[in-house]
Tab-separated table of C-alpha atoms in Angstrom:
chain	number	residue	atom	x	y	z
V	1	MET	CA	-10.044	15.860	-15.245
V	2	LYS	CA	-11.963	14.236	-12.543
V	3	GLN	CA	-10.526	13.406	-8.915
V	4	LEU	CA	-9.267	9.932	-7.871
V	5	THR	CA	-8.388	8.934	-4.466
V	6	ILE	CA	-6.275	5.805	-3.903
V	7	ILE	CA	-6.144	4.917	-0.221
V	8	LYS	CA	-3.836	2.324	1.303
V	9	ILE	CA	-4.045	0.888	4.718
V	10	GLY	CA	-2.211	-1.726	6.694
V	11	GLY	CA	-2.535	-4.350	9.559
V	12	ASN	CA	-2.878	-1.429	12.443
V	13	VAL	CA	-6.522	-1.153	11.012
V	14	ILE	CA	-7.250	-4.204	9.639
V	15	ASP	CA	-6.736	-5.927	13.079
V	16	ASN	CA	-8.863	-3.633	14.935
V	17	SER	CA	-12.524	-4.277	14.070
V	18	GLU	CA	-13.401	-0.881	15.696
V	19	ASN	CA	-10.781	1.037	13.767
V	20	LEU	CA	-11.685	-0.677	10.818
V	21	HIS	CA	-15.661	0.269	10.993
V	22	GLN	CA	-14.705	3.966	11.593
V	23	PHE	CA	-12.099	3.772	8.639
V	24	LEU	CA	-14.745	2.484	6.171
V	25	LEU	CA	-17.345	4.765	7.381
V	26	ASP	CA	-14.985	7.973	6.744
V	27	PHE	CA	-13.988	6.298	3.251
V	28	THR	CA	-17.204	5.832	2.031
V	29	ALA	CA	-18.214	9.514	2.996
V	30	LEU	CA	-15.017	10.968	1.243
V	31	PRO	CA	-16.299	12.721	-2.055
V	32	GLY	CA	-15.538	11.519	-5.600
V	33	ASP	CA	-14.176	8.161	-7.118
V	34	LYS	CA	-11.828	5.887	-4.858
V	35	ILE	CA	-10.087	2.869	-4.783
V	36	LEU	CA	-8.870	1.244	-1.484
V	37	VAL	CA	-5.605	-1.031	-1.194
V	38	HIS	CA	-5.102	-3.085	1.533
V	39	GLY	CA	-2.380	-5.456	2.655
V	40	GLY	CA	-2.890	-8.154	5.310
V	41	GLY	CA	-2.710	-8.223	9.089
V	42	LYS	CA	-1.981	-10.872	12.047
V	43	ILE	CA	-4.580	-13.235	10.525
V	44	ALA	CA	-2.172	-14.495	8.271
V	45	THR	CA	0.684	-14.794	10.409
V	46	GLU	CA	-1.694	-16.592	13.355
V	47	LEU	CA	-3.086	-19.017	10.515
V	48	SER	CA	0.506	-19.914	9.713
V	49	GLU	CA	1.538	-20.690	13.232
V	50	SER	CA	-1.675	-22.628	13.754
V	51	LEU	CA	-0.750	-24.731	10.697
V	52	GLY	CA	2.922	-25.195	11.985
V	53	ILE	CA	4.063	-23.140	9.232
V	54	GLU	CA	7.215	-21.046	10.167
V	55	ALA	CA	7.698	-17.476	8.865
V	56	LYS	CA	11.064	-16.933	6.913
V	57	MET	CA	12.852	-13.996	6.639
V	58	ILE	CA	15.901	-12.562	5.175
V	59	GLU	CA	17.097	-9.039	6.101
V	60	GLY	CA	13.764	-8.055	7.648
V	61	ARG	CA	11.656	-9.133	4.454
V	62	ARG	CA	9.290	-12.162	4.479
V	63	ILE	CA	10.035	-15.128	2.024
V	64	THR	CA	6.677	-16.488	0.514
V	65	ASP	CA	7.137	-19.850	-0.113
V	66	ILE	CA	4.158	-22.044	-1.516
V	67	GLU	CA	2.580	-22.673	1.633
V	68	THR	CA	2.769	-19.036	2.669
V	69	LEU	CA	1.233	-18.042	-0.613
V	70	ARG	CA	-1.547	-20.382	-0.209
V	71	ILE	CA	-2.390	-18.867	3.480
V	72	VAL	CA	-2.089	-15.211	2.278
V	73	THR	CA	-4.088	-15.675	-0.915
V	74	MET	CA	-6.936	-17.122	1.437
V	75	VAL	CA	-6.504	-14.494	3.900
V	76	TYR	CA	-5.936	-11.313	1.813
V	77	ALA	CA	-7.658	-11.953	-1.271
V	78	GLY	CA	-10.556	-14.169	0.643
V	79	LEU	CA	-11.286	-13.250	4.461
V	80	ILE	CA	-9.942	-9.755	4.706
V	81	ASN	CA	-10.941	-8.681	1.147
V	82	LYS	CA	-14.396	-10.023	1.317
V	83	ASN	CA	-15.199	-8.724	4.890
V	84	MET	CA	-13.910	-5.374	3.746
V	85	VAL	CA	-16.440	-5.387	0.713
V	86	ALA	CA	-19.280	-6.728	2.627
V	87	GLN	CA	-18.895	-3.865	5.631
V	88	LEU	CA	-18.525	-1.351	2.355
V	89	GLN	CA	-21.950	-2.345	0.957
V	90	ALA	CA	-23.362	-2.240	4.253
V	91	LYS	CA	-22.204	1.489	4.571
V	92	GLY	CA	-23.746	2.534	1.069
V	93	SER	CA	-20.482	1.939	-0.929
V	94	ASN	CA	-20.912	-0.448	-4.031
V	95	ALA	CA	-17.380	-2.000	-3.306
V	96	ILE	CA	-16.016	-4.981	-5.629
V	97	GLY	CA	-13.220	-7.059	-4.255
V	98	LEU	CA	-10.058	-7.730	-6.578
V	99	SER	CA	-7.109	-9.537	-6.672
V	100	GLY	CA	-4.580	-8.779	-9.400
V	101	ALA	CA	-5.946	-11.630	-11.212
V	102	ASP	CA	-9.468	-10.505	-11.369
V	103	GLY	CA	-10.022	-8.693	-14.526
V	104	ASN	CA	-6.049	-8.950	-15.068
V	105	VAL	CA	-6.181	-5.598	-13.016
V	106	ILE	CA	-2.429	-6.310	-11.917
V	107	LYS	CA	0.175	-8.201	-13.557
V	108	ALA	CA	3.364	-8.664	-11.759
V	109	THR	CA	6.978	-10.663	-12.527
V	110	LYS	CA	8.334	-12.969	-10.190
V	111	ARG	CA	10.978	-11.558	-8.464
V	112	PRO	CA	13.898	-12.817	-9.527
V	113	VAL	CA	16.672	-14.871	-7.306
V	114	LYS	CA	19.813	-12.758	-6.944
V	115	ALA	CA	23.242	-13.466	-5.498
V	116	VAL	CA	24.174	-11.166	-2.411
V	117	THR	CA	27.106	-8.738	-3.008
V	118	TYR	CA	28.112	-6.137	-0.523
V	119	GLY	CA	30.984	-4.684	-2.455
V	120	ASN	CA	34.338	-5.057	-0.729
V	121	GLU	CA	32.663	-5.850	2.450
V	122	PRO	CA	31.787	-9.727	3.232
V	123	GLY	CA	28.725	-9.022	4.816
V	124	PRO	CA	26.542	-11.629	6.476
V	125	LEU	CA	24.852	-13.046	3.262
V	126	ALA	CA	27.946	-12.615	1.170
V	127	GLY	CA	28.066	-15.282	-1.576
V	128	SER	CA	24.711	-16.516	-0.688
V	129	VAL	CA	21.583	-16.752	-3.237
V	130	ILE	CA	18.538	-14.968	-1.790
V	131	ASP	CA	15.175	-16.436	-3.121
V	132	TYR	CA	12.029	-14.253	-2.043
V	133	GLY	CA	9.777	-16.902	-3.450
V	134	TYR	CA	6.389	-16.133	-5.214
V	135	VAL	CA	6.857	-12.425	-4.581
V	136	GLY	CA	5.796	-10.118	-7.547
V	137	ASP	CA	7.485	-6.907	-8.690
V	138	LEU	CA	5.458	-4.281	-10.651
V	139	ASP	CA	6.435	-2.021	-13.623
V	140	GLU	CA	4.990	0.893	-15.576
V	141	ASN	CA	3.035	-1.551	-17.635
V	142	SER	CA	1.505	-3.635	-14.787
V	143	VAL	CA	-1.532	-1.977	-13.841
V	144	SER	CA	-4.928	-2.120	-16.175
V	145	SER	CA	-5.945	1.435	-15.804
V	146	GLY	CA	-8.798	0.639	-18.578
V	147	THR	CA	-10.218	-1.721	-16.476
V	148	LEU	CA	-10.328	0.140	-13.248
V	149	HIS	CA	-11.434	3.290	-15.125
V	150	SER	CA	-14.381	1.025	-16.367
V	151	LEU	CA	-15.223	-0.143	-13.117
V	152	LEU	CA	-15.269	3.267	-11.665
V	153	ASN	CA	-17.346	4.694	-14.559
V	154	ALA	CA	-19.686	1.632	-13.630
V	155	GLY	CA	-20.159	3.395	-10.148
V	156	LEU	CA	-18.099	0.519	-8.574
V	157	VAL	CA	-15.526	1.174	-5.826
V	158	PRO	CA	-12.421	-1.306	-6.411
V	159	VAL	CA	-10.838	-3.025	-3.262
V	160	LEU	CA	-7.601	-4.253	-4.205
V	161	CYS	CA	-5.463	-6.816	-2.075
V	162	ALA	CA	-1.904	-7.594	-2.119
V	163	ILE	CA	-2.048	-10.560	-4.163
V	164	THR	CA	-1.470	-10.250	-8.007
V	165	HIS	CA	-0.471	-12.773	-10.702
V	166	ASP	CA	2.085	-13.240	-13.663
V	167	GLY	CA	-0.213	-13.905	-16.439
V	168	ASN	CA	0.740	-17.641	-16.746
V	169	SER	CA	-1.658	-18.936	-14.108
V	170	GLN	CA	0.801	-17.990	-11.276
V	171	LEU	CA	-0.420	-15.870	-8.008
V	172	LEU	CA	2.222	-13.715	-6.371
V	173	ASN	CA	2.350	-11.723	-3.125
V	174	THR	CA	2.986	-8.147	-3.817
V	175	ASN	CA	3.646	-5.162	-1.532
V	176	ALA	CA	0.735	-3.249	-0.910
V	177	ASP	CA	2.347	0.125	-0.636
V	178	THR	CA	3.854	-0.629	-4.160
V	179	ILE	CA	0.540	-1.809	-5.569
V	180	ALA	CA	-1.263	1.540	-4.322
V	181	SER	CA	1.785	3.610	-5.755
V	182	SER	CA	1.667	2.028	-8.913
V	183	VAL	CA	-2.181	2.357	-9.398
V	184	ALA	CA	-1.979	6.097	-8.606
V	185	VAL	CA	0.901	6.479	-11.177
V	186	ALA	CA	-1.185	4.507	-13.877
V	187	MET	CA	-4.495	6.225	-13.049
V	188	SER	CA	-2.772	9.712	-13.284
V	189	SER	CA	-3.303	10.066	-16.938
V	190	LEU	CA	-7.175	9.640	-16.622
V	191	TYR	CA	-7.512	11.430	-13.471
V	192	GLU	CA	-6.257	14.036	-11.321
V	193	THR	CA	-4.775	11.390	-8.689
V	194	ARG	CA	-4.079	11.528	-5.080
V	195	LEU	CA	-2.460	8.962	-3.223
V	196	VAL	CA	-3.145	8.390	0.673
V	197	TYR	CA	-0.980	6.104	2.983
V	198	CYS	CA	-2.837	5.583	6.238
V	199	PHE	CA	-0.530	4.255	8.883
V	200	GLU	CA	0.018	4.766	13.056
V	201	LYS	CA	1.494	8.190	12.823
V	202	LYS	CA	-0.478	11.500	12.279
V	203	GLY	CA	2.051	12.376	9.301
V	204	VAL	CA	5.773	13.500	9.224
V	205	LEU	CA	6.639	14.580	12.795
V	206	LYS	CA	9.245	17.120	13.690
V	207	ASP	CA	9.623	14.972	17.023
V	208	VAL	CA	8.876	11.560	16.751
V	209	ASN	CA	7.514	11.648	20.424
V	210	ASP	CA	4.903	14.654	19.651
V	211	ASP	CA	1.919	13.967	17.566
V	212	ALA	CA	1.442	17.723	17.685
V	213	SER	CA	4.431	18.462	15.685
V	214	VAL	CA	2.935	17.318	12.218
V	215	VAL	CA	5.094	18.894	9.127
V	216	ARG	CA	2.000	19.680	7.009
V	217	GLU	CA	3.572	19.955	3.438
V	218	ILE	CA	6.994	19.121	2.044
V	219	LYS	CA	8.018	19.822	-1.294
V	220	ALA	CA	10.249	17.428	-3.113
V	221	GLY	CA	13.257	19.997	-3.253
V	222	GLU	CA	12.852	19.855	0.566
V	223	PHE	CA	13.251	16.250	1.041
V	224	GLU	CA	17.036	16.101	1.256
V	225	ASP	CA	17.325	18.704	3.718
V	226	LEU	CA	14.520	17.027	6.045
V	227	LYS	CA	16.864	14.091	5.900
V	228	ALA	CA	19.898	15.983	6.827
V	229	ASP	CA	18.587	17.516	9.635
V	230	GLY	CA	17.188	14.434	11.062
V	231	THR	CA	13.384	15.157	10.593
V	232	VAL	CA	13.003	12.396	8.251
V	233	GLN	CA	14.675	9.307	9.334
V	234	GLY	CA	14.630	5.772	9.545
V	235	GLY	CA	11.517	3.790	7.873
V	236	MET	CA	10.043	7.626	6.803
V	237	ILE	CA	12.691	7.646	4.280
V	238	PRO	CA	11.776	5.011	1.965
V	239	LYS	CA	8.079	6.214	2.521
V	240	LEU	CA	8.916	9.756	1.345
V	241	HIS	CA	11.236	8.736	-1.262
V	242	ASN	CA	8.322	6.288	-2.886
V	243	ALA	CA	5.930	9.500	-2.551
V	244	PHE	CA	8.074	11.824	-4.552
V	245	GLU	CA	8.688	9.062	-7.111
V	246	ALA	CA	4.900	8.866	-7.565
V	247	ILE	CA	4.634	12.640	-7.893
V	248	LYS	CA	7.402	12.815	-10.411
V	249	LYS	CA	5.263	10.424	-12.576
V	250	GLY	CA	2.089	12.144	-12.486
V	251	VAL	CA	0.317	11.758	-9.129
V	252	SER	CA	-0.905	15.225	-8.174
V	253	ALA	CA	-0.170	14.878	-4.427
V	254	VAL	CA	0.430	12.006	-1.785
V	255	TYR	CA	-0.591	12.273	1.806
V	256	ILE	CA	0.694	10.466	4.750
V	257	GLY	CA	-1.541	10.050	8.222
V	258	LYS	CA	-3.233	8.449	10.585
V	259	ALA	CA	-6.675	6.428	9.575
V	260	ASP	CA	-8.632	7.731	12.100
V	261	GLU	CA	-8.127	11.134	10.765
V	262	LEU	CA	-9.002	10.100	7.305
V	263	ALA	CA	-12.282	12.460	7.460
V	264	GLU	CA	-9.959	15.410	7.448
V	265	LEU	CA	-8.707	14.586	3.996
V	266	ALA	CA	-11.639	16.543	2.548
V	267	GLU	CA	-10.748	19.628	4.687
V	268	GLY	CA	-7.271	19.437	3.634
V	269	THR	CA	-5.815	19.090	7.039
V	270	PHE	CA	-4.997	15.324	6.939
V	271	GLY	CA	-1.457	14.217	7.883
V	272	THR	CA	1.502	15.460	5.849
V	273	LYS	CA	0.890	16.644	2.117
V	274	MET	CA	3.979	15.857	-0.477
V	275	LEU	CA	3.931	18.241	-3.052
V	276	LYS	CA	5.949	18.542	-6.651
């Protein structure tokens, strides 16, 4: 099987032109087939504020109403995506920018409205109804692996933004981490697939205050022990949970590390590697 690398970057790279330039150079230099997945950055928030559209949150999650959807579609699928594609072209990478609607590459389901329950506890939102708006959820049939395979065979580098569609003309805002994981799983039947999450830390750290304390490898069976001893805590728990779910479903390895160290991926020393 040929190797395929799916890399997801976030706002900490997108929002800094110098960081983005270096990341795209490193991305272009990576050998083999690859797919880039990106979310948004500060631009969508700044544009919303300039238009007087207030961000709405429930329990830390953004609500995507129709006005917000219009803005994130313009920014994610337009400005950010096409700027990134243009920069990749200048660096010698024949990139093609896509939303989920393009080529029907990612079809999502609008997240259902749900009532909030907290068991026997009342909770701050108990009895209320949560509607996340135009947010798309993915399942095992969401990603068109055949379309992506055809693009890769044509020598193109797909650059996927966080906008999907429902197959019935409605665009949806979908979490970019979820897109990256779903794409990696879908492509694992065609390629030896590795998934790379670039974020602000050098990887999973034994000591969050010491960047030199990177845990280089974690096997699925070690995950619970690392949670128990406090090595993995807070926001790293869902990241690693999703990483091992991807491995369970066919992805060969998942890496978590810092974007400005991506070049080390080819040397096998990038961040933390999650294994079966």
